[in-house]
Amino acid sequence: DTGDDRDQMLVRQVQRGDPDAFEGLVRRHQAGVYNLVRSMVGPNADAEDLAQEVFARAHRSLGRFRGDSSFRTWLFAVAINLSRSYRMARDRRQGIWVDSGEGTEASVIDRHPDAADVERSYMRRQLIQQALGALPLELREAVVLRDVHGMDYREIADMLGVPIGTVESRIFRQRRRLRPMPGAPLGRGAEAER
């Protein structure tokens, strides 16, 4: 029983009217959705509210989910669309987003820093946050989905609604932009993928 099979079973149960089945989907995906939303909108209190809204929208739309993609891919697409809308509205109100320097994607990348290297790890996270914060949104989305959430190019292309070549190009461009950054764990395996 793979994760996708379990998701599909829970989706069918929700579509048949089982309210408890949706709770199972939330439990399975809440950390990933929260981390994705937070990496898209920055480290603020709104990330938790937005993650909840992702699940609310998913619940309302689940009747139309046909299973053309995995539930996770579909759910992450909902999260990305909501995050884009939030960022555009916020940017109109406040101007360009500036990374506050608090933990974002880097906290996902560096889950278990070595105790002896805490300061170096912290400094590397700061560099990663600054670099990701400076990326244009379409590059940021692709790199976060690939390098933080481990999604493959096809999933990312489906999620973003762009050709797979566009995803490859965006990831290549972001890796080239981040390459000068010392100690950056992003872009690992870039040479092996080419």
Short mmCIF file of C-alpha atoms in Angstrom, two decimals:
data_model
loop_
_atom_site.label_atom_id
_atom_site.label_comp_id
_atom_site.label_asym_id
_atom_site.label_seq_id
_atom_site.Cartn_x
_atom_site.Cartn_y
_atom_site.Cartn_z
CA ASP A 1 0.00 0.00 0.00
CA THR A 2 1.84 3.11 -1.25
CA GLY A 3 1.19 6.63 -0.05
CA ASP A 4 -0.55 7.46 -3.32
CA ASP A 5 -2.81 4.41 -2.96
CA ARG A 6 -3.69 5.44 0.59
CA ASP A 7 -4.44 8.99 -0.57
CA GLN A 8 -6.65 7.71 -3.40
CA MET A 9 -8.57 5.51 -0.99
CA LEU A 10 -9.11 8.44 1.41
CA VAL A 11 -10.16 10.72 -1.47
CA ARG A 12 -12.77 8.18 -2.61
CA GLN A 13 -14.07 7.94 0.96
CA VAL A 14 -14.37 11.73 1.20
CA GLN A 15 -16.15 11.87 -2.15
CA ARG A 16 -18.61 9.27 -0.82
CA GLY A 17 -19.36 11.48 2.18
CA ASP A 18 -17.04 10.13 4.92
CA PRO A 19 -16.04 13.25 6.93
CA ASP A 20 -13.33 11.41 8.89
CA ALA A 21 -11.43 10.46 5.74
CA PHE A 22 -10.51 14.08 5.06
CA GLU A 23 -8.88 14.26 8.48
CA GLY A 24 -6.65 11.41 7.35
CA LEU A 25 -5.58 13.42 4.30
CA VAL A 26 -4.89 16.45 6.47
CA ARG A 27 -2.74 14.42 8.88
CA ARG A 28 -0.77 12.90 5.99
CA HIS A 29 -0.06 16.23 4.28
CA GLN A 30 -0.29 19.06 6.81
CA ALA A 31 3.46 19.36 7.45
CA GLY A 32 4.29 19.40 3.73
CA VAL A 33 1.60 21.96 2.94
CA TYR A 34 2.66 24.20 5.81
CA ASN A 35 6.34 24.02 4.82
CA LEU A 36 5.49 24.75 1.18
CA VAL A 37 3.25 27.72 2.02
CA ARG A 38 5.79 29.10 4.46
CA SER A 39 8.58 28.81 1.91
CA MET A 40 6.43 30.66 -0.64
CA VAL A 41 5.12 33.51 1.55
CA GLY A 42 7.92 33.90 4.07
CA PRO A 43 8.10 33.35 7.80
CA ASN A 44 5.05 35.04 9.19
CA ALA A 45 1.99 34.09 11.16
CA ASP A 46 -0.13 34.09 8.01
CA ALA A 47 1.53 30.87 6.81
CA GLU A 48 -0.45 28.78 9.29
CA ASP A 49 -3.73 30.45 8.29
CA LEU A 50 -2.90 29.99 4.62
CA ALA A 51 -2.12 26.30 5.15
CA GLN A 52 -5.53 25.89 6.79
CA GLU A 53 -7.13 27.71 3.87
CA VAL A 54 -5.39 25.31 1.46
CA PHE A 55 -7.13 22.40 3.16
CA ALA A 56 -10.45 24.25 3.27
CA ARG A 57 -10.26 24.91 -0.48
CA ALA A 58 -9.15 21.36 -1.15
CA HIS A 59 -12.09 20.01 0.84
CA ARG A 60 -14.53 22.19 -1.11
CA SER A 61 -13.01 21.13 -4.44
CA LEU A 62 -12.35 17.47 -3.73
CA GLY A 63 -15.52 16.40 -5.51
CA ARG A 64 -13.93 17.61 -8.75
CA PHE A 65 -10.62 15.80 -8.17
CA ARG A 66 -10.38 13.17 -10.93
CA GLY A 67 -7.07 11.59 -10.01
CA ASP A 68 -5.20 12.70 -13.15
CA SER A 69 -2.29 13.45 -10.84
CA SER A 70 -1.46 12.30 -7.35
CA PHE A 71 -3.46 13.89 -4.55
CA ARG A 72 -0.23 15.41 -3.20
CA THR A 73 0.53 17.07 -6.55
CA TRP A 74 -3.02 18.41 -6.73
CA LEU A 75 -2.93 19.64 -3.13
CA PHE A 76 0.44 21.33 -3.60
CA ALA A 77 -0.94 23.06 -6.72
CA VAL A 78 -3.76 24.45 -4.54
CA ALA A 79 -1.12 25.61 -2.03
CA ILE A 80 0.98 27.30 -4.72
CA ASN A 81 -2.01 29.09 -6.25
CA LEU A 82 -3.16 30.35 -2.85
CA SER A 83 0.39 31.43 -1.97
CA ARG A 84 0.71 33.31 -5.27
CA SER A 85 -2.55 35.15 -4.65
CA TYR A 86 -1.51 36.00 -1.10
CA ARG A 87 1.91 37.28 -2.21
CA MET A 88 0.46 39.42 -5.00
CA ALA A 89 -2.06 40.99 -2.62
CA ARG A 90 0.57 41.52 0.07
CA ASP A 91 3.08 42.95 -2.39
CA ARG A 92 0.48 45.42 -3.66
CA ARG A 93 -0.16 46.53 -0.08
CA GLN A 94 3.41 46.54 1.23
CA GLY A 95 5.76 46.59 -1.75
CA ILE A 96 8.35 43.90 -2.47
CA TRP A 97 8.69 41.06 0.05
CA VAL A 98 11.83 41.20 2.15
CA ASP A 99 13.02 38.09 3.97
CA SER A 100 12.98 38.79 7.70
CA GLY A 101 15.79 36.33 8.31
CA GLU A 102 13.70 33.96 10.40
CA GLY A 103 13.57 30.23 9.55
CA THR A 104 11.99 29.32 6.21
CA GLU A 105 12.96 26.62 3.76
CA ALA A 106 16.39 26.31 5.27
CA SER A 107 14.87 24.93 8.44
CA VAL A 108 13.50 22.11 6.28
CA ILE A 109 16.80 21.65 4.48
CA ASP A 110 18.82 21.57 7.70
CA ARG A 111 16.60 19.48 9.96
CA HIS A 112 19.41 17.99 12.04
CA PRO A 113 22.39 20.32 12.31
CA ASP A 114 25.47 18.94 14.03
CA ALA A 115 25.62 20.42 17.55
CA ALA A 116 29.27 21.44 17.08
CA ASP A 117 28.41 23.33 13.89
CA VAL A 118 25.29 25.19 15.02
CA GLU A 119 26.67 28.64 14.26
CA ARG A 120 27.99 27.64 10.82
CA SER A 121 24.67 25.96 10.09
CA TYR A 122 22.79 29.09 11.17
CA MET A 123 24.93 31.28 8.93
CA ARG A 124 24.39 28.93 5.97
CA ARG A 125 20.62 29.03 6.56
CA GLN A 126 20.76 32.82 6.53
CA LEU A 127 22.61 32.80 3.20
CA ILE A 128 20.12 30.33 1.72
CA GLN A 129 17.16 32.39 2.91
CA GLN A 130 18.61 35.56 1.42
CA ALA A 131 19.36 33.84 -1.88
CA LEU A 132 15.92 32.21 -2.13
CA GLY A 133 14.22 35.44 -1.09
CA ALA A 134 15.97 37.23 -3.95
CA LEU A 135 14.82 34.73 -6.60
CA PRO A 136 11.91 35.66 -8.84
CA LEU A 137 8.75 33.81 -7.78
CA GLU A 138 8.72 31.31 -10.67
CA LEU A 139 12.31 30.25 -9.90
CA ARG A 140 11.59 30.14 -6.16
CA GLU A 141 8.59 27.86 -6.69
CA ALA A 142 10.53 25.42 -8.85
CA VAL A 143 13.55 25.22 -6.54
CA VAL A 144 11.48 24.82 -3.38
CA LEU A 145 9.42 22.04 -4.94
CA ARG A 146 12.53 20.28 -6.28
CA ASP A 147 15.21 20.84 -3.66
CA VAL A 148 13.12 21.17 -0.51
CA HIS A 149 10.16 18.87 -1.22
CA GLY A 150 12.00 16.42 -3.48
CA MET A 151 9.43 16.44 -6.27
CA ASP A 152 10.38 15.26 -9.73
CA TYR A 153 10.29 17.49 -12.79
CA ARG A 154 7.04 15.99 -14.13
CA GLU A 155 5.20 16.62 -10.83
CA ILE A 156 6.47 20.19 -10.74
CA ALA A 157 5.45 20.79 -14.35
CA ASP A 158 1.95 19.44 -13.63
CA MET A 159 1.67 21.51 -10.49
CA LEU A 160 2.82 24.76 -12.06
CA GLY A 161 0.99 24.16 -15.34
CA VAL A 162 4.11 24.60 -17.47
CA PRO A 163 6.05 22.29 -19.83
CA ILE A 164 8.71 20.08 -18.24
CA GLY A 165 11.40 21.92 -20.22
CA THR A 166 10.36 25.16 -18.51
CA VAL A 167 10.78 23.52 -15.10
CA GLU A 168 14.23 22.21 -16.08
CA SER A 169 15.22 25.66 -17.31
CA ARG A 170 13.99 27.38 -14.14
CA ILE A 171 15.84 24.96 -11.90
CA PHE A 172 19.00 25.27 -14.00
CA ARG A 173 18.76 29.08 -13.82
CA GLN A 174 18.26 29.10 -10.05
CA ARG A 175 21.17 26.73 -9.51
CA ARG A 176 23.37 28.95 -11.63
CA ARG A 177 22.28 31.98 -9.57
CA LEU A 178 22.92 30.19 -6.27
CA ARG A 179 26.18 28.47 -7.30
CA PRO A 180 28.48 31.24 -5.95
CA MET A 181 26.95 30.86 -2.50
CA PRO A 182 29.40 28.97 -0.24
CA GLY A 183 28.05 25.89 1.51
CA ALA A 184 24.69 25.96 -0.23
CA PRO A 185 23.05 22.53 -0.11
CA LEU A 186 20.65 23.56 -2.87
CA GLY A 187 21.36 22.29 -6.32
CA ARG A 188 22.83 19.05 -5.07
CA GLY A 189 23.19 16.56 -7.85
CA ALA A 190 22.73 19.18 -10.54
CA GLU A 191 25.59 17.75 -12.56
CA ALA A 192 24.19 14.22 -12.27
CA GLU A 193 20.83 15.36 -13.63
CA ARG A 194 22.30 16.91 -16.77
#
